[in-house]
């Protein structure tokens, strides 16, 4: 079975600063995908960034980037130039390669951006 | 292009009752998954449907059942509701050949 661990229940960051959210996972699979989803108070889960395990290059989407360490099974999210709209729950998720596979989510990190 | 939609937004039921939640996938998507998100927790996979059949199932009892219609929309049914079924129920859709899932806004179910 796959497990995803987010060890930081809550974090805060000053507006315009940088913050890093941690995620580790446990799997025996070699091919898989990793995701970070954002869930604001509106409850809508929004995809922030994704990473294919076979790619060594870390994914980047504007102010969001990841540090993917496959051997260490670590997948952290870095948010640069934090904005008030980044305040939300952030979930790390894992999916095995192959059509139709389910997502495994961590317990989430509540991020607050302080003005 | 409409995203994933779910109805109703909120629902209050009494223990022992039955409930049906509905989901319409994003245009072009044929695969629908349902997740249960308890308060303060991450979403837990319930099951997945494509081609109108249940293809995968998580660790949920048979009280949880579903259906997918020819237009790819889906229903989640929960029988004999328990207090512990109170949660946010999320629907997610994707194209079967893709790996990205798109989530709906969820249905908040409260069992009293």
mmCIF file of C-alpha atoms in Angstrom:
data_model
loop_
_atom_site.group_PDB
_atom_site.id
_atom_site.type_symbol
_atom_site.label_atom_id
_atom_site.label_comp_id
_atom_site.label_asym_id
_atom_site.label_seq_id
_atom_site.Cartn_x
_atom_site.Cartn_y
_atom_site.Cartn_z
ATOM 1 C CA UNK A 1 0.000 0.000 0.000
ATOM 2 C CA UNK A 2 1.025 3.540 -0.621
ATOM 3 C CA UNK A 3 1.205 6.119 2.172
ATOM 4 C CA UNK A 4 1.731 9.864 2.011
ATOM 5 C CA UNK A 5 2.920 11.828 5.031
ATOM 6 C CA UNK A 6 2.747 15.558 5.579
ATOM 7 C CA UNK A 7 4.418 16.296 8.894
ATOM 8 C CA UNK A 8 3.547 19.994 9.102
ATOM 9 C CA UNK A 9 -0.123 20.420 10.106
ATOM 10 C CA UNK A 10 0.127 24.215 10.060
ATOM 11 C CA UNK A 11 2.514 26.788 8.641
ATOM 12 C CA UNK A 12 2.561 30.534 8.204
ATOM 13 C CA UNK A 13 4.580 32.889 6.032
ATOM 14 C CA UNK A 14 4.829 36.614 5.579
ATOM 15 C CA UNK A 15 3.497 38.004 2.351
ATOM 16 C CA UNK A 16 6.192 38.105 -0.368
ATOM 17 C CA UNK A 17 8.365 35.595 1.488
ATOM 18 C CA UNK A 18 9.164 32.005 0.522
ATOM 19 C CA UNK A 19 7.827 28.895 2.246
ATOM 20 C CA UNK A 20 8.461 25.182 1.783
ATOM 21 C CA UNK A 21 5.907 22.467 2.530
ATOM 22 C CA UNK A 22 7.158 18.934 3.130
ATOM 23 C CA UNK A 23 5.840 15.617 1.882
ATOM 24 C CA UNK A 24 7.217 12.114 2.074
ATOM 25 C CA UNK A 25 5.729 8.949 0.645
ATOM 26 C CA UNK A 26 6.234 5.248 0.850
ATOM 27 C CA UNK A 27 5.932 2.989 -2.167
ATOM 28 C CA UNK A 28 7.545 0.021 -3.828
ATOM 29 C CA UNK A 29 6.539 1.301 -7.264
ATOM 30 C CA UNK A 30 9.094 2.731 -9.667
ATOM 31 C CA UNK A 31 6.722 4.580 -11.994
ATOM 32 C CA UNK A 32 4.295 6.996 -10.417
ATOM 33 C CA UNK A 33 3.094 10.583 -10.289
ATOM 34 C CA UNK A 34 3.117 13.114 -7.498
ATOM 35 C CA UNK A 35 0.883 16.122 -7.096
ATOM 36 C CA UNK A 36 0.279 19.107 -4.892
ATOM 37 C CA UNK A 37 -3.323 20.244 -4.594
ATOM 38 C CA UNK A 38 -4.582 23.436 -2.961
ATOM 39 C CA UNK A 39 -7.911 23.540 -1.139
ATOM 40 C CA UNK A 40 -9.006 27.060 -0.173
ATOM 41 C CA UNK A 41 -11.949 27.689 2.165
ATOM 42 C CA UNK A 42 -14.219 27.424 -0.863
ATOM 43 C CA UNK A 43 -13.375 23.653 -0.717
ATOM 44 C CA UNK A 44 -12.510 23.317 -4.409
ATOM 45 C CA UNK A 45 -9.388 21.182 -4.828
ATOM 46 C CA UNK A 46 -7.115 22.876 -7.343
ATOM 47 C CA UNK A 47 -4.083 21.255 -8.943
ATOM 48 C CA UNK A 48 -0.986 23.305 -8.175
ATOM 49 C CA UNK A 49 1.806 21.243 -9.683
ATOM 50 C CA UNK A 50 2.609 17.697 -10.803
ATOM 51 C CA UNK A 51 5.742 15.610 -11.158
ATOM 52 C CA UNK A 52 6.345 12.415 -13.099
ATOM 53 C CA UNK A 53 8.693 10.105 -11.214
ATOM 54 C CA UNK A 54 10.646 9.221 -14.351
ATOM 55 C CA UNK A 55 11.628 12.866 -14.835
ATOM 56 C CA UNK A 56 14.696 13.981 -12.934
ATOM 57 C CA UNK A 57 14.017 17.659 -13.546
ATOM 58 C CA UNK A 58 11.946 19.315 -10.851
ATOM 59 C CA UNK A 59 8.611 20.709 -11.990
ATOM 60 C CA UNK A 60 7.972 24.451 -11.899
ATOM 61 C CA UNK A 61 4.756 26.421 -12.343
ATOM 62 C CA UNK A 62 5.247 30.164 -11.976
ATOM 63 C CA UNK A 63 5.807 30.829 -8.238
ATOM 64 C CA UNK A 64 5.473 27.140 -7.365
ATOM 65 C CA UNK A 65 8.284 24.620 -7.636
ATOM 66 C CA UNK A 66 9.042 21.217 -6.217
ATOM 67 C CA UNK A 67 12.101 19.475 -4.868
ATOM 68 C CA UNK A 68 11.682 15.839 -5.894
ATOM 69 C CA UNK A 69 14.105 13.424 -4.283
ATOM 70 C CA UNK A 70 13.155 9.979 -5.587
ATOM 71 C CA UNK A 71 15.652 7.985 -3.541
ATOM 72 C CA UNK A 72 14.592 9.719 -0.361
ATOM 73 C CA UNK A 73 10.903 9.532 -1.377
ATOM 74 C CA UNK A 74 10.505 13.211 -0.693
ATOM 75 C CA UNK A 75 8.423 15.741 -2.605
ATOM 76 C CA UNK A 76 8.428 19.248 -1.136
ATOM 77 C CA UNK A 77 6.614 22.296 -2.472
ATOM 78 C CA UNK A 78 8.230 25.722 -2.514
ATOM 79 C CA UNK A 79 6.053 28.802 -2.849
ATOM 80 C CA UNK A 80 7.945 31.951 -3.728
ATOM 81 C CA UNK A 81 6.685 35.517 -3.320
ATOM 82 C CA UNK A 82 3.764 34.288 -1.193
ATOM 83 C CA UNK A 83 0.457 36.026 -1.785
ATOM 84 C CA UNK A 84 -2.631 36.328 0.408
ATOM 85 C CA UNK A 85 -4.496 34.136 -2.065
ATOM 86 C CA UNK A 86 -2.101 31.294 -1.308
ATOM 87 C CA UNK A 87 -3.781 30.840 2.074
ATOM 88 C CA UNK A 88 -5.291 27.343 1.909
ATOM 89 C CA UNK A 89 -4.876 23.689 2.817
ATOM 90 C CA UNK A 90 -2.232 22.014 0.701
ATOM 91 C CA UNK A 91 -2.385 18.294 0.018
ATOM 92 C CA UNK A 92 0.340 16.105 -1.373
ATOM 93 C CA UNK A 93 -0.928 13.179 -3.472
ATOM 94 C CA UNK A 94 0.530 10.043 -5.044
ATOM 95 C CA UNK A 95 -0.702 7.941 -7.931
ATOM 96 C CA UNK A 96 0.777 4.758 -9.364
ATOM 97 C CA UNK A 97 1.460 4.758 -13.069
ATOM 98 C CA UNK A 98 -1.312 3.237 -15.127
ATOM 99 C CA UNK A 99 -4.751 4.185 -16.209
ATOM 100 C CA UNK A 100 -7.445 4.212 -13.604
ATOM 101 C CA UNK A 101 -5.287 4.235 -10.536
ATOM 102 C CA UNK A 102 -6.447 5.975 -7.398
ATOM 103 C CA UNK A 103 -4.898 8.932 -5.650
ATOM 104 C CA UNK A 104 -3.452 8.630 -2.155
ATOM 105 C CA UNK A 105 -3.494 11.889 -0.209
ATOM 106 C CA UNK A 106 -1.619 13.149 2.801
ATOM 107 C CA UNK A 107 -3.370 14.770 5.746
ATOM 108 C CA UNK A 108 -2.619 18.267 4.525
ATOM 109 C CA UNK A 109 -0.774 21.394 5.637
ATOM 110 C CA UNK A 110 -2.732 24.505 6.491
ATOM 111 C CA UNK A 111 -0.826 27.506 5.132
ATOM 112 C CA UNK A 112 -1.591 31.045 6.255
ATOM 113 C CA UNK A 113 -0.055 34.005 4.465
ATOM 114 C CA UNK A 114 0.268 36.950 6.826
ATOM 115 C CA UNK A 115 -0.048 40.478 5.399
ATOM 116 C CA UNK B 1 -16.157 24.746 -20.594
ATOM 117 C CA UNK B 2 -17.855 23.666 -17.384
ATOM 118 C CA UNK B 3 -15.716 21.962 -14.827
ATOM 119 C CA UNK B 4 -16.794 19.183 -12.504
ATOM 120 C CA UNK B 5 -20.117 19.940 -10.884
ATOM 121 C CA UNK B 6 -21.711 18.314 -7.839
ATOM 122 C CA UNK B 7 -25.125 18.479 -6.240
ATOM 123 C CA UNK B 8 -26.359 19.227 -3.718
ATOM 124 C CA UNK B 9 -23.925 21.578 -2.005
ATOM 125 C CA UNK B 10 -25.043 20.694 1.490
ATOM 126 C CA UNK B 11 -27.175 17.918 2.871
ATOM 127 C CA UNK B 12 -28.417 17.020 6.338
ATOM 128 C CA UNK B 13 -29.646 13.496 6.995
ATOM 129 C CA UNK B 14 -30.637 11.432 9.990
ATOM 130 C CA UNK B 15 -28.796 8.305 11.084
ATOM 131 C CA UNK B 16 -30.164 5.244 9.285
ATOM 132 C CA UNK B 17 -31.376 7.157 6.245
ATOM 133 C CA UNK B 18 -30.099 6.834 2.694
ATOM 134 C CA UNK B 19 -28.514 9.565 0.560
ATOM 135 C CA UNK B 20 -27.666 10.066 -3.111
ATOM 136 C CA UNK B 21 -25.017 12.508 -4.283
ATOM 137 C CA UNK B 22 -24.538 13.500 -7.906
ATOM 138 C CA UNK B 23 -21.589 14.447 -10.077
ATOM 139 C CA UNK B 24 -21.172 15.652 -13.646
ATOM 140 C CA UNK B 25 -17.635 15.305 -14.977
ATOM 141 C CA UNK B 26 -15.656 17.896 -16.851
ATOM 142 C CA UNK B 27 -16.428 17.943 -20.552
ATOM 143 C CA UNK B 28 -14.461 15.264 -22.371
ATOM 144 C CA UNK B 29 -13.778 13.187 -19.262
ATOM 145 C CA UNK B 30 -15.032 9.616 -19.014
ATOM 146 C CA UNK B 31 -13.713 8.490 -15.634
ATOM 147 C CA UNK B 32 -15.202 9.531 -12.304
ATOM 148 C CA UNK B 33 -13.809 8.903 -8.830
ATOM 149 C CA UNK B 34 -15.395 9.594 -5.470
ATOM 150 C CA UNK B 35 -13.547 10.589 -2.316
ATOM 151 C CA UNK B 36 -14.589 11.091 1.298
ATOM 152 C CA UNK B 37 -12.865 13.904 3.179
ATOM 153 C CA UNK B 38 -13.462 13.908 6.914
ATOM 154 C CA UNK B 39 -12.870 17.129 8.787
ATOM 155 C CA UNK B 40 -9.157 17.868 9.090
ATOM 156 C CA UNK B 41 -8.168 14.909 6.926
ATOM 157 C CA UNK B 42 -7.077 14.294 3.369
ATOM 158 C CA UNK B 43 -9.486 12.769 0.863
ATOM 159 C CA UNK B 44 -9.927 8.989 1.025
ATOM 160 C CA UNK B 45 -10.675 7.071 -2.181
ATOM 161 C CA UNK B 46 -14.096 5.409 -2.266
ATOM 162 C CA UNK B 47 -14.356 4.047 -5.815
ATOM 163 C CA UNK B 48 -13.890 4.802 -9.478
ATOM 164 C CA UNK B 49 -16.177 4.336 -12.472
ATOM 165 C CA UNK B 50 -15.645 4.206 -16.175
ATOM 166 C CA UNK B 51 -17.622 2.521 -18.934
ATOM 167 C CA UNK B 52 -20.475 2.449 -16.434
ATOM 168 C CA UNK B 53 -18.734 -0.060 -14.177
ATOM 169 C CA UNK B 54 -16.964 0.138 -10.852
ATOM 170 C CA UNK B 55 -13.289 -0.406 -11.654
ATOM 171 C CA UNK B 56 -11.539 0.180 -8.364
ATOM 172 C CA UNK B 57 -12.693 0.384 -4.798
ATOM 173 C CA UNK B 58 -11.124 1.676 -1.643
ATOM 174 C CA UNK B 59 -11.632 0.408 1.871
ATOM 175 C CA UNK B 60 -15.288 1.334 2.241
ATOM 176 C CA UNK B 61 -18.204 -0.938 3.214
ATOM 177 C CA UNK B 62 -20.907 -2.097 0.842
ATOM 178 C CA UNK B 63 -23.191 0.607 2.214
ATOM 179 C CA UNK B 64 -21.365 2.822 -0.256
ATOM 180 C CA UNK B 65 -22.413 2.151 -3.824
ATOM 181 C CA UNK B 66 -22.390 4.038 -7.052
ATOM 182 C CA UNK B 67 -23.472 4.269 -10.600
ATOM 183 C CA UNK B 68 -22.249 5.814 -13.814
ATOM 184 C CA UNK B 69 -24.603 6.802 -16.601
ATOM 185 C CA UNK B 70 -24.006 6.726 -20.367
ATOM 186 C CA UNK B 71 -23.294 10.477 -20.326
ATOM 187 C CA UNK B 72 -20.480 9.753 -17.798
ATOM 188 C CA UNK B 73 -22.237 11.454 -14.896
ATOM 189 C CA UNK B 74 -22.217 9.524 -11.656
ATOM 190 C CA UNK B 75 -24.064 8.983 -8.402
ATOM 191 C CA UNK B 76 -22.812 7.995 -4.987
ATOM 192 C CA UNK B 77 -25.309 6.252 -2.732
ATOM 193 C CA UNK B 78 -24.831 5.669 0.962
ATOM 194 C CA UNK B 79 -27.283 3.445 2.846
ATOM 195 C CA UNK B 80 -27.918 3.141 6.579
ATOM 196 C CA UNK B 81 -26.119 6.364 7.348
ATOM 197 C CA UNK B 82 -23.886 6.535 10.394
ATOM 198 C CA UNK B 83 -22.714 9.594 12.274
ATOM 199 C CA UNK B 84 -19.215 8.817 10.999
ATOM 200 C CA UNK B 85 -20.359 9.293 7.414
ATOM 201 C CA UNK B 86 -20.471 13.025 8.009
ATOM 202 C CA UNK B 87 -17.862 14.440 5.648
ATOM 203 C CA UNK B 88 -17.181 16.363 2.474
ATOM 204 C CA UNK B 89 -17.703 14.100 -0.535
ATOM 205 C CA UNK B 90 -15.591 15.007 -3.516
ATOM 206 C CA UNK B 91 -16.020 13.892 -7.084
ATOM 207 C CA UNK B 92 -13.078 13.957 -9.468
ATOM 208 C CA UNK B 93 -12.989 13.330 -13.186
ATOM 209 C CA UNK B 94 -10.340 12.684 -15.806
ATOM 210 C CA UNK B 95 -9.851 11.294 -19.224
ATOM 211 C CA UNK B 96 -8.990 7.630 -18.800
ATOM 212 C CA UNK B 97 -5.742 8.067 -20.684
ATOM 213 C CA UNK B 98 -4.597 10.970 -18.544
ATOM 214 C CA UNK B 99 -3.370 11.083 -14.969
ATOM 215 C CA UNK B 100 -4.545 14.501 -13.853
ATOM 216 C CA UNK B 101 -7.772 14.615 -11.898
ATOM 217 C CA UNK B 102 -10.079 17.611 -11.694
ATOM 218 C CA UNK B 103 -12.201 17.969 -8.599
ATOM 219 C CA UNK B 104 -15.669 19.298 -8.033
ATOM 220 C CA UNK B 105 -16.583 21.626 -5.151
ATOM 221 C CA UNK B 106 -17.900 18.771 -3.046
ATOM 222 C CA UNK B 107 -21.070 17.953 -1.147
ATOM 223 C CA UNK B 108 -21.033 18.525 2.592
ATOM 224 C CA UNK B 109 -23.024 15.712 4.247
ATOM 225 C CA UNK B 110 -24.020 16.027 7.876
ATOM 226 C CA UNK B 111 -25.556 13.026 9.622
ATOM 227 C CA UNK B 112 -27.401 13.766 12.853
#
